[in-house]
PDB file of C-alpha atoms in Angstrom:
ATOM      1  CA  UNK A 241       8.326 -57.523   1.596  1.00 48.00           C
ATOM      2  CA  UNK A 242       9.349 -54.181  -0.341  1.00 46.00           C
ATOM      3  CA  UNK A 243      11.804 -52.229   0.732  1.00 45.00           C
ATOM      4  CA  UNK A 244      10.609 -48.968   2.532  1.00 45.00           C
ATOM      5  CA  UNK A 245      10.715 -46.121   0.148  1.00 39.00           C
ATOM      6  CA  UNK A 246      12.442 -43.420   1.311  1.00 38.00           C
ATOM      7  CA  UNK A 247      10.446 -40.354   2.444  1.00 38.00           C
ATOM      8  CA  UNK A 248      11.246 -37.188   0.270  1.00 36.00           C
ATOM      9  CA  UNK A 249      12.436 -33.654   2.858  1.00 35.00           C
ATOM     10  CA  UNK A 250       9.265 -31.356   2.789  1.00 34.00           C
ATOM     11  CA  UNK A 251      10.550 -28.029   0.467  1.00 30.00           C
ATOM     12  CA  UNK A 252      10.230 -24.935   2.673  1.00 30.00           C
ATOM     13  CA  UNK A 253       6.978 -23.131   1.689  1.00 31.00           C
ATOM     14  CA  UNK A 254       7.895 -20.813  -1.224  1.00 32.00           C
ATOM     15  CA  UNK A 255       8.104 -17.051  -0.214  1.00 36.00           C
ATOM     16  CA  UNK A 256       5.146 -14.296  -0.282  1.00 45.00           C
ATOM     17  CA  UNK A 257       4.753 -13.153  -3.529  1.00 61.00           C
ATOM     18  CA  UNK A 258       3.365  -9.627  -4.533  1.00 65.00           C
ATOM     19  CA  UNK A 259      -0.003 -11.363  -5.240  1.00 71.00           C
ATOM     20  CA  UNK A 260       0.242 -12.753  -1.588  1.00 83.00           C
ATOM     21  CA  UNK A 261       1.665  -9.296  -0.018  1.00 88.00           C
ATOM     22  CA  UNK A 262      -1.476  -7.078  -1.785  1.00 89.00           C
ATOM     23  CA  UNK A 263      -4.094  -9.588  -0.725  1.00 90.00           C
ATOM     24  CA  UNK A 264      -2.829  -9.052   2.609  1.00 92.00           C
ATOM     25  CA  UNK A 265      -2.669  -5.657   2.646  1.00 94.00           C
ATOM     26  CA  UNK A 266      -6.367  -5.149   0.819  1.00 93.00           C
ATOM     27  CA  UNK A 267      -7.464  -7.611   3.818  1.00 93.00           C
ATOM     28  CA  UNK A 268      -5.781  -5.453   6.590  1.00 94.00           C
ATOM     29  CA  UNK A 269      -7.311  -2.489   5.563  1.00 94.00           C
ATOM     30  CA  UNK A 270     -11.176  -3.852   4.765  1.00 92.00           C
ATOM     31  CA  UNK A 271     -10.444  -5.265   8.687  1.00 92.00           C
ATOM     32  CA  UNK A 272      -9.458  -2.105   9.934  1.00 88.00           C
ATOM     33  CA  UNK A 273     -12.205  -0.122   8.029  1.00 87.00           C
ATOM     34  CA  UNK A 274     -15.007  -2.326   9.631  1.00 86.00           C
ATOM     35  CA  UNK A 275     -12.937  -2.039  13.499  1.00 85.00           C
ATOM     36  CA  UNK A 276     -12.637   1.840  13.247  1.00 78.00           C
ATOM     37  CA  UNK A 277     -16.661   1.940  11.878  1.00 77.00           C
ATOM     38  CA  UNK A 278     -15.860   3.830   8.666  1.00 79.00           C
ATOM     39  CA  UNK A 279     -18.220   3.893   5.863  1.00 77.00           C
ATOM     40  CA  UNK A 280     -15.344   2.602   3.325  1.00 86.00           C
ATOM     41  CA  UNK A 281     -12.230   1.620   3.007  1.00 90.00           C
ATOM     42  CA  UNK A 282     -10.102   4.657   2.656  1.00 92.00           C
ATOM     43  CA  UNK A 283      -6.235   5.714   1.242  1.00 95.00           C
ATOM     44  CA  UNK A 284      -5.408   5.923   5.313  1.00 93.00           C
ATOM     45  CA  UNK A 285      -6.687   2.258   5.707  1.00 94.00           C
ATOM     46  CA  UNK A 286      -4.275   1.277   2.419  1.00 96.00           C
ATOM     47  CA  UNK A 287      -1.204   3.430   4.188  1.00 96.00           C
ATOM     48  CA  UNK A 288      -1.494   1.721   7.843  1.00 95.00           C
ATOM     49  CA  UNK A 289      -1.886  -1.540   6.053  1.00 96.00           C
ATOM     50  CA  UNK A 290       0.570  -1.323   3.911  1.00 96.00           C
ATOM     51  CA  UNK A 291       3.838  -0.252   6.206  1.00 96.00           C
ATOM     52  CA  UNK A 292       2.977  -2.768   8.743  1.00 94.00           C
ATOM     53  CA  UNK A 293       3.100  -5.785   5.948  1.00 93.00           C
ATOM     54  CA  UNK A 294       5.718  -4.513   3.548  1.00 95.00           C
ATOM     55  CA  UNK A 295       9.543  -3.872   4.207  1.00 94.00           C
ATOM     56  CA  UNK A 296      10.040  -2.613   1.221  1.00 94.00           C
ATOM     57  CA  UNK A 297       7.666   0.175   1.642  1.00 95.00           C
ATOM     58  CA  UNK A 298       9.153   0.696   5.183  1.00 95.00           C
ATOM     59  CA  UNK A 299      12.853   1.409   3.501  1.00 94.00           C
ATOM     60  CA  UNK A 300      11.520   3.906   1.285  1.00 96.00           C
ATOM     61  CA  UNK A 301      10.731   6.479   3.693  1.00 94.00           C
ATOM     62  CA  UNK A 302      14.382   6.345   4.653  1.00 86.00           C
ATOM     63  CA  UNK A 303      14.483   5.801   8.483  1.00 89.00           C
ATOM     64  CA  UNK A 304      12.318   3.821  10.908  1.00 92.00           C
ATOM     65  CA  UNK A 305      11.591   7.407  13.075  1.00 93.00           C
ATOM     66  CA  UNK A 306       9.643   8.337  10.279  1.00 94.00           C
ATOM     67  CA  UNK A 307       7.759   5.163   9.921  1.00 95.00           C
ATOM     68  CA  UNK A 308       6.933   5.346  13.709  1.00 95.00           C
ATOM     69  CA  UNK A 309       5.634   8.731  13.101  1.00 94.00           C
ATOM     70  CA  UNK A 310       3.112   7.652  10.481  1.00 94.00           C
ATOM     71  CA  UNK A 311       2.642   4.807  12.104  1.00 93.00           C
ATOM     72  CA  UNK A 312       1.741   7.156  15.309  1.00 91.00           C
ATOM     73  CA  UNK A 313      -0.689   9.459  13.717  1.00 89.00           C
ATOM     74  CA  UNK A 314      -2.199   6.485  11.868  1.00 89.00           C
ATOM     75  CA  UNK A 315      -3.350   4.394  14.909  1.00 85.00           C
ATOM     76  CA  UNK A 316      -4.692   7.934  16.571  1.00 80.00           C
ATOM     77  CA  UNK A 317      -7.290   8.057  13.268  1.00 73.00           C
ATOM     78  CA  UNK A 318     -10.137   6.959  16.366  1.00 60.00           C
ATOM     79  CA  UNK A 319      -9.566  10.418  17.682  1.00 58.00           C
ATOM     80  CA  UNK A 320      -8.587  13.967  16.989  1.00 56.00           C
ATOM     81  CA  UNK A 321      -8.421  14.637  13.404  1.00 57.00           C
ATOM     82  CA  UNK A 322      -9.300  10.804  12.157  1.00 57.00           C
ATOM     83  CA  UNK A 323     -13.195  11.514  14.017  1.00 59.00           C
ATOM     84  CA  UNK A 324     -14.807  13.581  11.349  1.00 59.00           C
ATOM     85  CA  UNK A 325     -13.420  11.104   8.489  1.00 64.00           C
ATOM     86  CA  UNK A 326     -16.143   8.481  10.085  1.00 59.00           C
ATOM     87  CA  UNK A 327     -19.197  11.271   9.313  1.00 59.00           C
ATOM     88  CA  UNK A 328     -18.100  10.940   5.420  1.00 59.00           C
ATOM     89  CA  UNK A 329     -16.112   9.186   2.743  1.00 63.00           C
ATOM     90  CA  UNK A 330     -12.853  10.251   1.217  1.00 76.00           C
ATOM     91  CA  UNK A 331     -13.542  12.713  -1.638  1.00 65.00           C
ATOM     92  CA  UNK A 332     -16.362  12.558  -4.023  1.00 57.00           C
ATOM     93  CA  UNK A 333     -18.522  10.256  -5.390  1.00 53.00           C
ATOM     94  CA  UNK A 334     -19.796   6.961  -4.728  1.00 51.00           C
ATOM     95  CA  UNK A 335     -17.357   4.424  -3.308  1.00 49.00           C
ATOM     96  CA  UNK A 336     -16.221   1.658  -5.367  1.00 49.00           C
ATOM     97  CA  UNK A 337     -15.412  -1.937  -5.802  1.00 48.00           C
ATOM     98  CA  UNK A 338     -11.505  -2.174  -6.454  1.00 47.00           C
ATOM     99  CA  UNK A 339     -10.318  -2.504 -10.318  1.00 48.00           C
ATOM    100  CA  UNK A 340      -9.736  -5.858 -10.817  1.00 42.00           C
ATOM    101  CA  UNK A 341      -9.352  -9.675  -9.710  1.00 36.00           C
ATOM    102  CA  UNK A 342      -5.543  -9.171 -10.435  1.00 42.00           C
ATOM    103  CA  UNK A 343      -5.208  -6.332  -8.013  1.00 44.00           C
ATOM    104  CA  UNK A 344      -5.370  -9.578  -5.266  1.00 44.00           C
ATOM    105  CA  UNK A 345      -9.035  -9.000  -4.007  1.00 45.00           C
ATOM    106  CA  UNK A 346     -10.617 -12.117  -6.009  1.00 46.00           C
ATOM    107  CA  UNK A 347     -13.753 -12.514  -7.274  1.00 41.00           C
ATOM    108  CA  UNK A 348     -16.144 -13.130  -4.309  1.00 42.00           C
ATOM    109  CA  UNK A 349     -14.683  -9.975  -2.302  1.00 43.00           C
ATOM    110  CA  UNK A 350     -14.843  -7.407  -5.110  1.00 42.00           C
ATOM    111  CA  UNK A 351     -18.450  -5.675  -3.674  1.00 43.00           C
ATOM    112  CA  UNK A 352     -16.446  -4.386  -0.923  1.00 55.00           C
ATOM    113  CA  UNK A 353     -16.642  -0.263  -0.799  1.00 83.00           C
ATOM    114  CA  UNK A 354     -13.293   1.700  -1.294  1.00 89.00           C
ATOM    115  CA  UNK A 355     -13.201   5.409  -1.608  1.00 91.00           C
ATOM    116  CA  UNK A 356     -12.742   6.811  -5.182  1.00 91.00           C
ATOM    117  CA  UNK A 357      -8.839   7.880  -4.333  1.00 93.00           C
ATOM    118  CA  UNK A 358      -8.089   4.020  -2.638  1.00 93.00           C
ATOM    119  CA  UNK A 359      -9.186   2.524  -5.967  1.00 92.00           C
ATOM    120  CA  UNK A 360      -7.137   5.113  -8.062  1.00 93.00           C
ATOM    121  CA  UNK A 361      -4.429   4.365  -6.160  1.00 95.00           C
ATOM    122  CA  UNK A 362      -4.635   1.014  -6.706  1.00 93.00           C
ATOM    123  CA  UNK A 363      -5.266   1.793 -10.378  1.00 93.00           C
ATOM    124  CA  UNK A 364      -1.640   3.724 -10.990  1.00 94.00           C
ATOM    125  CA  UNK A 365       0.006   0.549  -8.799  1.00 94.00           C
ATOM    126  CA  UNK A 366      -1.088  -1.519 -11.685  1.00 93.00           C
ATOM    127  CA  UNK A 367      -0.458   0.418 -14.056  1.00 94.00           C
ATOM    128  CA  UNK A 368       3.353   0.731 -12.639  1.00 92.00           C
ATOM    129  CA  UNK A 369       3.660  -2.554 -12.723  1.00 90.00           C
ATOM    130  CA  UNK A 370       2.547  -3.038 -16.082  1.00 91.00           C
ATOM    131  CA  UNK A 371       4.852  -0.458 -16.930  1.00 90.00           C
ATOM    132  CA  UNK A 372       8.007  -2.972 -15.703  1.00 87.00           C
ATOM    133  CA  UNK A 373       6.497  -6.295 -17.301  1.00 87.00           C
ATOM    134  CA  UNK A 374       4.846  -7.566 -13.982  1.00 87.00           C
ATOM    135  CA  UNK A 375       1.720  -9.036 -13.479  1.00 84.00           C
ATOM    136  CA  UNK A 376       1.280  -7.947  -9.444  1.00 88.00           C
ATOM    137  CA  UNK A 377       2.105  -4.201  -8.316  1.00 92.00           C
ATOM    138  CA  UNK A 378       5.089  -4.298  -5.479  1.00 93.00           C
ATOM    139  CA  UNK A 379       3.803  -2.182  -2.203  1.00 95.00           C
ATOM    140  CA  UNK A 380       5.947   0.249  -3.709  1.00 96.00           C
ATOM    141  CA  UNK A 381       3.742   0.987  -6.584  1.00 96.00           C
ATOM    142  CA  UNK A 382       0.739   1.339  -4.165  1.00 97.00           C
ATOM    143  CA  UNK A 383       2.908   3.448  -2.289  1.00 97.00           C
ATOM    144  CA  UNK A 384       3.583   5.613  -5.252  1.00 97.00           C
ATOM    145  CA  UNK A 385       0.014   5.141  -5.812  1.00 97.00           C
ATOM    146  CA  UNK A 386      -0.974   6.389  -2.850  1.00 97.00           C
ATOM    147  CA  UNK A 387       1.356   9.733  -2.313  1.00 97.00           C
ATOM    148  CA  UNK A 388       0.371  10.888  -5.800  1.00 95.00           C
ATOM    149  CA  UNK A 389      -2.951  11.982  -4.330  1.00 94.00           C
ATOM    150  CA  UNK A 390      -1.481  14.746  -1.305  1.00 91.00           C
ATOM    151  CA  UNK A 391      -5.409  15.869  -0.959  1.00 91.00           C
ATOM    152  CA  UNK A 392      -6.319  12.391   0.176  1.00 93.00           C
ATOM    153  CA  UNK A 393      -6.345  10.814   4.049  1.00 91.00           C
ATOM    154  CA  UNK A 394      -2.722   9.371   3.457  1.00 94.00           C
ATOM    155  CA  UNK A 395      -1.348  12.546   1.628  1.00 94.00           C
ATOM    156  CA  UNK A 396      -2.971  14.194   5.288  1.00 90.00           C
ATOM    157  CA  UNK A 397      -0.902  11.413   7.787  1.00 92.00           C
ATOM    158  CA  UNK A 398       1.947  11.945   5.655  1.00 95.00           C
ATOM    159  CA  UNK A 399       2.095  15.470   5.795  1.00 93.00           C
ATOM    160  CA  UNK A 400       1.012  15.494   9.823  1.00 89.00           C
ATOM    161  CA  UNK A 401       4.222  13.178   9.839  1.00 92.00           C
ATOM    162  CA  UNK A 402       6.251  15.883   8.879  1.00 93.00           C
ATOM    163  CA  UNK A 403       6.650  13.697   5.051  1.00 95.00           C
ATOM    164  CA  UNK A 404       6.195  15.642   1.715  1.00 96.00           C
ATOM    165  CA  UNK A 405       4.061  13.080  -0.652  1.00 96.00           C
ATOM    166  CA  UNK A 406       5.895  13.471  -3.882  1.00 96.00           C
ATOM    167  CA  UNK A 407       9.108  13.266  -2.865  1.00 96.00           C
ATOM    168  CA  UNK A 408       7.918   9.912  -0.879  1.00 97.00           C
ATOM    169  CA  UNK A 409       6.354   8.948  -4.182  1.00 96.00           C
ATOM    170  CA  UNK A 410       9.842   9.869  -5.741  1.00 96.00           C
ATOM    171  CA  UNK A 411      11.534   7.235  -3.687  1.00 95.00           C
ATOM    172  CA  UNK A 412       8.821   4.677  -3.762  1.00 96.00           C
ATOM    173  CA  UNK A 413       9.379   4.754  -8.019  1.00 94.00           C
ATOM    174  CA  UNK A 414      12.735   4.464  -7.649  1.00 93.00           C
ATOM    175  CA  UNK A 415      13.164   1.671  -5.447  1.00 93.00           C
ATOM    176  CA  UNK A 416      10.542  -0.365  -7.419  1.00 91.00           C
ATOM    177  CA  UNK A 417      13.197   0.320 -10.416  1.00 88.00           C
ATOM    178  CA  UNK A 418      15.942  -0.700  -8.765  1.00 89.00           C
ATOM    179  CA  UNK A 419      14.192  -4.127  -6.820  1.00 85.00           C
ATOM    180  CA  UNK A 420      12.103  -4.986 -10.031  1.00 76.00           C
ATOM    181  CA  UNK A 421      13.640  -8.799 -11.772  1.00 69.00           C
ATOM    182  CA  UNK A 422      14.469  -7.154 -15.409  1.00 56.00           C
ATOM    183  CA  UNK A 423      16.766  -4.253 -13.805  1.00 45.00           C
ATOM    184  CA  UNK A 424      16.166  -0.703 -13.364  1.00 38.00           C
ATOM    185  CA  UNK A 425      13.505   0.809 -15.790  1.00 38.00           C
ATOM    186  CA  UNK A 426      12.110   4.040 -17.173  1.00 36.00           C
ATOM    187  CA  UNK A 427       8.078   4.787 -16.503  1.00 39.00           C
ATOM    188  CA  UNK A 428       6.880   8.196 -17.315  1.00 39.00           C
ATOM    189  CA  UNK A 429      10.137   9.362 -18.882  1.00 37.00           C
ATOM    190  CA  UNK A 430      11.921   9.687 -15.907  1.00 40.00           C
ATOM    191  CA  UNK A 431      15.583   7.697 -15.304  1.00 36.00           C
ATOM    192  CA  UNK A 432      15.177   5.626 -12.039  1.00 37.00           C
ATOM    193  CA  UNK A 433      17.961   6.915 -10.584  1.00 37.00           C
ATOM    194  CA  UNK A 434      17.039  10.533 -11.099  1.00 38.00           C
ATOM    195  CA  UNK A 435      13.066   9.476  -9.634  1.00 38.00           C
ATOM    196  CA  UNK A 436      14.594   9.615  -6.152  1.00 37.00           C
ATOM    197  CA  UNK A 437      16.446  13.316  -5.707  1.00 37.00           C
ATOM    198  CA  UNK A 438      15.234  15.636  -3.422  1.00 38.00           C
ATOM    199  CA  UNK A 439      15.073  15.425   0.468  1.00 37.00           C
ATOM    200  CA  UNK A 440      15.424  12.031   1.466  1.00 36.00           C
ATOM    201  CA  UNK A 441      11.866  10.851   2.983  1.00 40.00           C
ATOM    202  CA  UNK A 442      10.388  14.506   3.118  1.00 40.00           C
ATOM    203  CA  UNK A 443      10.683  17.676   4.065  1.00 41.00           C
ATOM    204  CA  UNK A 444      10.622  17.835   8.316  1.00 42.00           C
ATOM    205  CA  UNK A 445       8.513  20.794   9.776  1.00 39.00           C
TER     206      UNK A 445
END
């Protein structure tokens, strides 16, 4: 008889990557697009999406009072102000199937409808990342993404929340430097530790 051969340890399964974290986050918000009955997939459905799956996103609005405030006028989108979003898509033109495979949606999944301002805000995520040498955007760079557009349904829950979108976009950038593998960068001209002065989180009303 052979000997019994030893049985190798299981590895732990490897942690999320940012491929795994924005095919989450595209999912979440496609799922809650079809629960709240809205004709797309919007920058609001991105936003609630993307703070409940990424802590990185969560430390950039500096505080967890003001992620429960987003957080608050986010899940109320079924009433009050969110009602007349369901009568019409976000901005103009025809909605749109996201950029590319890359962006975590795959290729069987890319008919599904996003407003014209979710897909550019998934556009300047990848670009960001291209801009540090990565292949996947961090939630960071959709966040960034996302409050570069203040006329659009998460520039609106931001601002209801009391947050001022650029300066949130500030911080996003410049936490993206800081957590990115080849150090802190430069994108757009602008230091990475200058991207975040101003108002930590926003400006309160």
């Amino acid at each position: 008889m052979h000997p019994p051969v030893p049985s190798r340890p299981t590895p732990p399964p490897a942690p999320a990557g940012h491929a795994t974290l924005l095919a989450t986050v595209l999912g979440a918000a496609r799922r809650r697009a079809l629960r709240d009955g809205d004709r797309q997939v919007d920058t609001a459905h991105l936003l609630h999406a993307l703070v409940e799956s990424d802590p990185e996103t969560r430390a950039a609005f500096d505080g967890e009072p003001r992620v429960a405030r987003v957080l608050g006028y986010l899940v109320q989108r079924s009433i009050g102000y969110g009602l007349r979003w369901q009568r019409s898509g976000e901005g103009g033109g025809a909605a749109l199937p996201l950029p590319a495979v890359r962006a975590g949606e795959g290729t069987r999944r890319r008919t599904s409808r996003w407003s014209p301002a979710a897909a550019a805000a998934l556009e300047e995520a990848l670009r960001r990342a291209a801009a540090r040498g990565e292949e996947q955007p961090r939630g960071l760079d959709l966040l960034a993404g996302l409050a570069a557009d203040p006329g659009s349904r998460a520039g609106e829950v931001l601002r209801h929340a009391g947050i001022d979108p650029p300066v949130l976009g500030a911080r996003a950038v410049a936490l993206a430097s800081v957590l990115a593998p080849h150090g802190a960068g430069l994108l757009d001209g602008d230091p990475a530790g200058q991207a975040g002065t101003g108002a930590p989180g926003g400006a309160e009303h």
